[in-house]
Short mmCIF file of C-alpha atoms in Angstrom, two decimals:
data_model
loop_
_atom_site.label_atom_id
_atom_site.label_comp_id
_atom_site.label_asym_id
_atom_site.label_seq_id
_atom_site.Cartn_x
_atom_site.Cartn_y
_atom_site.Cartn_z
CA LEU A 297 -9.12 0.38 -4.18
CA VAL A 298 -5.54 0.80 -5.34
CA LEU A 299 -4.79 1.99 -8.88
CA LYS A 300 -1.39 0.76 -10.03
CA PRO A 301 0.47 1.18 -13.35
CA THR A 302 2.39 -1.76 -14.76
CA ASN A 303 5.99 -1.63 -16.08
CA LEU A 304 7.07 1.18 -13.77
CA HIS A 305 9.18 1.24 -10.59
CA ALA A 306 9.41 2.92 -7.17
CA SER A 307 5.58 2.82 -6.88
CA LYS A 308 5.26 5.70 -9.36
CA PHE A 309 1.68 6.96 -9.73
CA VAL A 310 0.19 4.29 -7.45
CA SER A 311 -2.83 5.69 -5.60
CA ILE A 312 -5.36 4.70 -2.95
CA ASN A 313 -8.98 5.59 -3.75
CA HIS A 314 -11.98 5.66 -1.42
CA ASN A 315 -14.74 6.27 -4.00
CA VAL A 316 -15.42 6.41 -7.73
CA ASP A 317 -14.62 10.12 -8.03
CA GLU A 318 -11.18 9.63 -6.47
CA LEU A 319 -10.56 6.63 -8.71
CA MET A 320 -11.40 8.56 -11.89
CA ALA A 321 -9.26 11.51 -10.81
CA SER A 322 -6.34 9.19 -10.06
CA TYR A 323 -6.79 7.52 -13.44
CA GLN A 324 -6.62 10.84 -15.30
CA HIS A 325 -3.59 11.92 -13.25
CA ALA A 326 -1.76 8.63 -13.87
CA VAL A 327 -2.43 8.76 -17.63
CA ALA A 328 -1.10 12.32 -17.85
CA GLN A 329 2.00 11.55 -15.74
CA ILE A 330 2.84 8.34 -17.61
CA SER A 331 2.49 10.16 -20.94
CA ALA A 332 4.81 12.91 -19.69
CA LEU A 333 7.33 10.31 -18.49
CA ASN A 334 7.27 8.56 -21.85
CA ARG A 335 7.83 11.86 -23.68
CA LEU A 336 10.76 12.64 -21.40
CA GLU A 337 12.32 9.26 -22.12
CA ARG A 338 11.99 9.71 -25.87
CA ASN A 339 13.94 12.97 -25.57
CA LEU A 340 16.84 11.39 -23.71
CA ASP A 341 19.82 9.94 -25.48
CA ALA A 342 20.24 6.16 -25.33
CA ASP A 343 23.03 6.17 -22.71
CA LEU A 344 21.22 8.44 -20.28
CA LYS A 345 18.00 6.49 -20.72
CA ALA A 346 19.74 3.19 -19.93
CA GLU A 347 21.24 4.61 -16.76
CA THR A 348 18.26 6.52 -15.43
CA PHE A 349 14.91 4.97 -16.32
CA THR A 350 13.20 1.63 -16.61
CA SER A 351 12.49 0.84 -20.24
CA GLN A 352 9.00 1.81 -21.41
CA ASP A 353 9.08 -0.27 -24.60
CA GLU A 354 6.06 -2.26 -23.42
CA THR A 355 2.59 -0.80 -23.12
CA THR A 356 1.81 0.47 -19.62
CA PHE A 357 -1.53 -0.71 -18.28
CA LEU A 358 -3.40 0.44 -15.20
CA GLN A 359 -4.71 -2.25 -12.89
CA ILE A 360 -7.06 -2.08 -9.92
CA GLU A 361 -6.36 -3.97 -6.71
CA GLU A 362 -8.06 -4.35 -3.37
CA PHE A 363 -6.42 -2.19 -0.70
CA MET A 364 -5.15 -4.25 2.22
CA GLN A 365 -4.62 -2.57 5.58
CA GLY A 366 -1.36 -3.60 7.18
CA THR A 367 2.42 -3.21 7.15
CA ASN A 368 4.58 -3.59 4.06
CA HIS A 369 7.41 -6.14 3.90
CA SER A 370 9.59 -7.89 1.37
CA VAL A 371 11.46 -11.18 1.21
CA ASP A 372 14.07 -12.11 -1.37
CA CYS A 373 13.95 -15.85 -2.03
CA LEU A 374 16.71 -18.03 -3.49
CA ILE A 375 15.36 -20.77 -5.77
CA ASP A 376 17.39 -23.65 -7.16
CA GLN A 377 16.98 -25.57 -10.41
CA TYR A 378 14.62 -28.03 -8.73
CA GLY A 379 12.25 -25.35 -7.44
CA ARG A 380 13.37 -25.53 -3.81
CA VAL A 381 12.86 -22.12 -2.20
CA TYR A 382 14.98 -20.57 0.56
CA ALA A 383 13.86 -17.28 2.11
CA THR A 384 16.26 -14.60 3.32
CA PRO A 385 15.26 -12.41 6.31
CA VAL A 386 12.24 -10.13 6.12
CA VAL A 387 12.84 -6.49 5.20
CA ASP A 388 10.38 -3.91 6.56
CA VAL A 389 9.31 -1.23 4.09
CA VAL A 390 8.04 2.22 5.14
CA VAL A 391 5.63 3.56 2.50
CA GLY A 392 4.10 6.99 2.08
CA ILE A 393 0.71 6.25 3.65
CA GLU A 394 2.47 5.23 6.87
CA ILE A 395 3.97 8.72 7.32
CA GLY A 396 0.91 10.76 6.44
CA LYS A 397 1.28 10.90 2.65
CA SER A 398 -1.22 9.74 0.03
CA ASP A 399 1.18 7.58 -1.98
CA PHE A 400 3.00 4.26 -1.79
CA HIS A 401 6.56 5.44 -2.41
CA HIS A 402 9.10 3.38 -0.50
CA PHE A 403 10.61 5.97 1.81
CA ALA A 404 12.73 3.49 3.77
CA ARG A 405 13.71 -0.15 4.07
CA ARG A 406 14.92 -1.44 7.43
CA THR A 407 16.34 -4.60 8.97
CA PRO A 408 15.92 -6.59 11.10
CA SER A 409 12.14 -6.70 10.87
CA LEU A 410 10.13 -5.27 13.77
CA LEU A 411 7.48 -7.97 13.34
CA PRO A 412 6.96 -10.46 16.18
CA ALA A 413 8.75 -13.72 15.46
CA MET A 414 5.59 -15.66 14.58
CA GLN A 415 4.37 -12.98 12.17
CA GLU A 416 7.80 -12.71 10.57
CA GLN A 417 7.78 -16.47 10.02
CA GLY A 418 4.32 -16.20 8.48
CA VAL A 419 5.58 -13.59 6.02
CA ARG A 420 8.52 -15.81 5.01
CA GLU A 421 6.28 -18.85 4.63
CA MET A 422 3.85 -16.93 2.41
CA ALA A 423 6.76 -15.73 0.25
CA ILE A 424 8.00 -19.31 -0.16
CA ALA A 425 4.49 -20.56 -0.99
CA GLY A 426 4.08 -17.85 -3.64
CA CYS A 427 7.34 -18.78 -5.37
CA LYS A 428 6.38 -22.45 -5.37
CA ALA A 429 2.94 -21.65 -6.80
CA LEU A 430 4.59 -19.90 -9.74
CA ASN A 431 6.91 -22.89 -10.31
CA LEU A 432 9.97 -20.64 -10.39
CA ARG A 433 13.38 -22.16 -11.10
CA SER A 434 17.01 -21.01 -10.89
CA CYS A 435 16.39 -17.42 -9.88
CA ILE A 436 16.19 -14.92 -7.07
CA ALA A 437 12.59 -13.83 -6.47
CA HIS A 438 11.68 -10.50 -4.90
CA VAL A 439 8.40 -10.97 -3.01
CA GLU A 440 6.38 -8.05 -1.62
CA LEU A 441 3.69 -8.66 0.99
CA ILE A 442 1.27 -6.92 3.34
CA ASN A 443 1.03 -8.28 6.87
CA THR A 444 -2.66 -7.88 7.78
CA VAL A 445 -4.66 -8.77 10.88
CA THR A 446 -5.47 -12.10 9.22
CA GLY A 447 -1.87 -12.85 8.21
CA ALA A 448 0.50 -12.21 5.31
CA GLN A 449 -0.98 -11.41 1.89
CA LEU A 450 0.95 -11.34 -1.39
CA ILE A 451 1.25 -8.14 -3.42
CA GLU A 452 3.65 -9.18 -6.16
CA ILE A 453 6.53 -11.49 -7.05
CA ALA A 454 9.32 -10.54 -9.44
CA ALA A 455 12.00 -12.92 -10.73
CA ARG A 456 14.86 -10.61 -9.74
CA PRO A 457 16.59 -9.29 -6.62
CA GLY A 458 14.79 -6.40 -4.95
CA GLY A 459 16.15 -2.88 -5.21
CA ASN A 460 18.51 -2.13 -2.31
CA ARG A 461 17.84 -5.59 -0.81
CA ALA A 462 21.33 -6.97 -1.47
CA GLU A 463 22.84 -3.93 0.25
CA ILE A 464 20.64 -3.95 3.33
CA LEU A 465 20.91 -7.72 3.79
CA GLN A 466 24.70 -7.32 3.61
CA LEU A 467 24.61 -4.50 6.18
CA SER A 468 22.40 -6.28 8.71
CA TYR A 469 23.30 -9.93 8.27
CA GLY A 470 26.53 -10.04 6.27
CA ILE A 471 24.63 -11.83 3.47
CA ASP A 472 26.27 -11.78 0.05
CA LEU A 473 23.08 -12.45 -1.89
CA MET A 474 24.62 -13.18 -5.28
CA THR A 475 27.31 -15.43 -3.80
CA LEU A 476 24.63 -17.40 -1.93
CA PHE A 477 22.70 -17.77 -5.18
CA ARG A 478 25.76 -18.99 -7.08
CA GLU A 479 26.59 -21.48 -4.32
CA LEU A 480 22.97 -22.68 -4.34
CA LEU A 481 23.16 -23.47 -8.05
CA GLU A 482 26.44 -25.30 -7.37
CA GLY A 483 24.73 -27.54 -4.82
CA SER A 484 25.18 -25.78 -1.46
CA GLN A 485 22.21 -24.89 0.73
CA PRO A 486 21.78 -21.40 2.23
CA PRO A 487 21.76 -21.10 6.04
CA GLU A 488 18.51 -21.89 7.84
CA THR A 489 18.95 -18.90 10.15
CA TYR A 490 20.85 -15.63 9.94
CA ARG A 491 22.51 -13.73 12.79
CA VAL A 492 21.85 -10.00 13.09
CA LEU A 493 25.09 -8.03 12.94
CA GLN A 494 23.56 -4.57 13.17
CA HIS A 495 20.36 -2.64 12.56
CA ALA A 496 20.29 -0.93 9.17
CA ALA A 497 18.06 1.27 7.05
CA ILE A 498 18.16 2.62 3.52
CA VAL A 499 16.20 5.87 3.16
CA THR A 500 14.92 7.31 -0.11
CA PRO A 501 13.70 10.90 0.32
CA PHE A 502 11.12 12.34 -2.07
CA PRO A 503 10.43 16.09 -2.50
CA GLU A 504 7.17 17.54 -1.20
CA LYS A 505 6.57 19.30 -4.54
CA GLN A 506 8.16 19.86 -7.91
CA GLN A 507 10.68 22.70 -8.07
#
């Protein structure tokens, strides 16, 4: 099982657990770390807090999810005022458990996707179906998925652009995400296909231990 806090970012304090003992230990660790993070935020001045941290005004809950074995991917979808959904190219995400760690931190995002063409299309189709199921309108949706042996499975959908996605889509495909979204709301349709200009990656290093 996966234990995941709500209202946080960068997969903070998300853990994979193989038995009840691990789950309880992860729960205690997450509670302590979230409490410490909230105390730190309260000690920061308003300007620094706005620039550095996601707001913790809402209560943070811990939710349990089934762990799905597979590769991590994201798709940012453009959605017009009528609910028509247009998927941008798939972004591959390298998470901690893929490089021998015990966490789900996003260590890298890369484009174009290394998935075979049919699997990549399946990921995009699942992202579109998820946005339609939520009846989203007039927004960019950031969709995260796991590509498993049985196909793409949804993790979460957020009504916002994904972190670093605008930059990496610009680097690899020349996509100006916000301009495409504005043009969509003005009546233009995004391209059906995108040409790869170059391979790109955005890497986010994390320290092995606290200093």
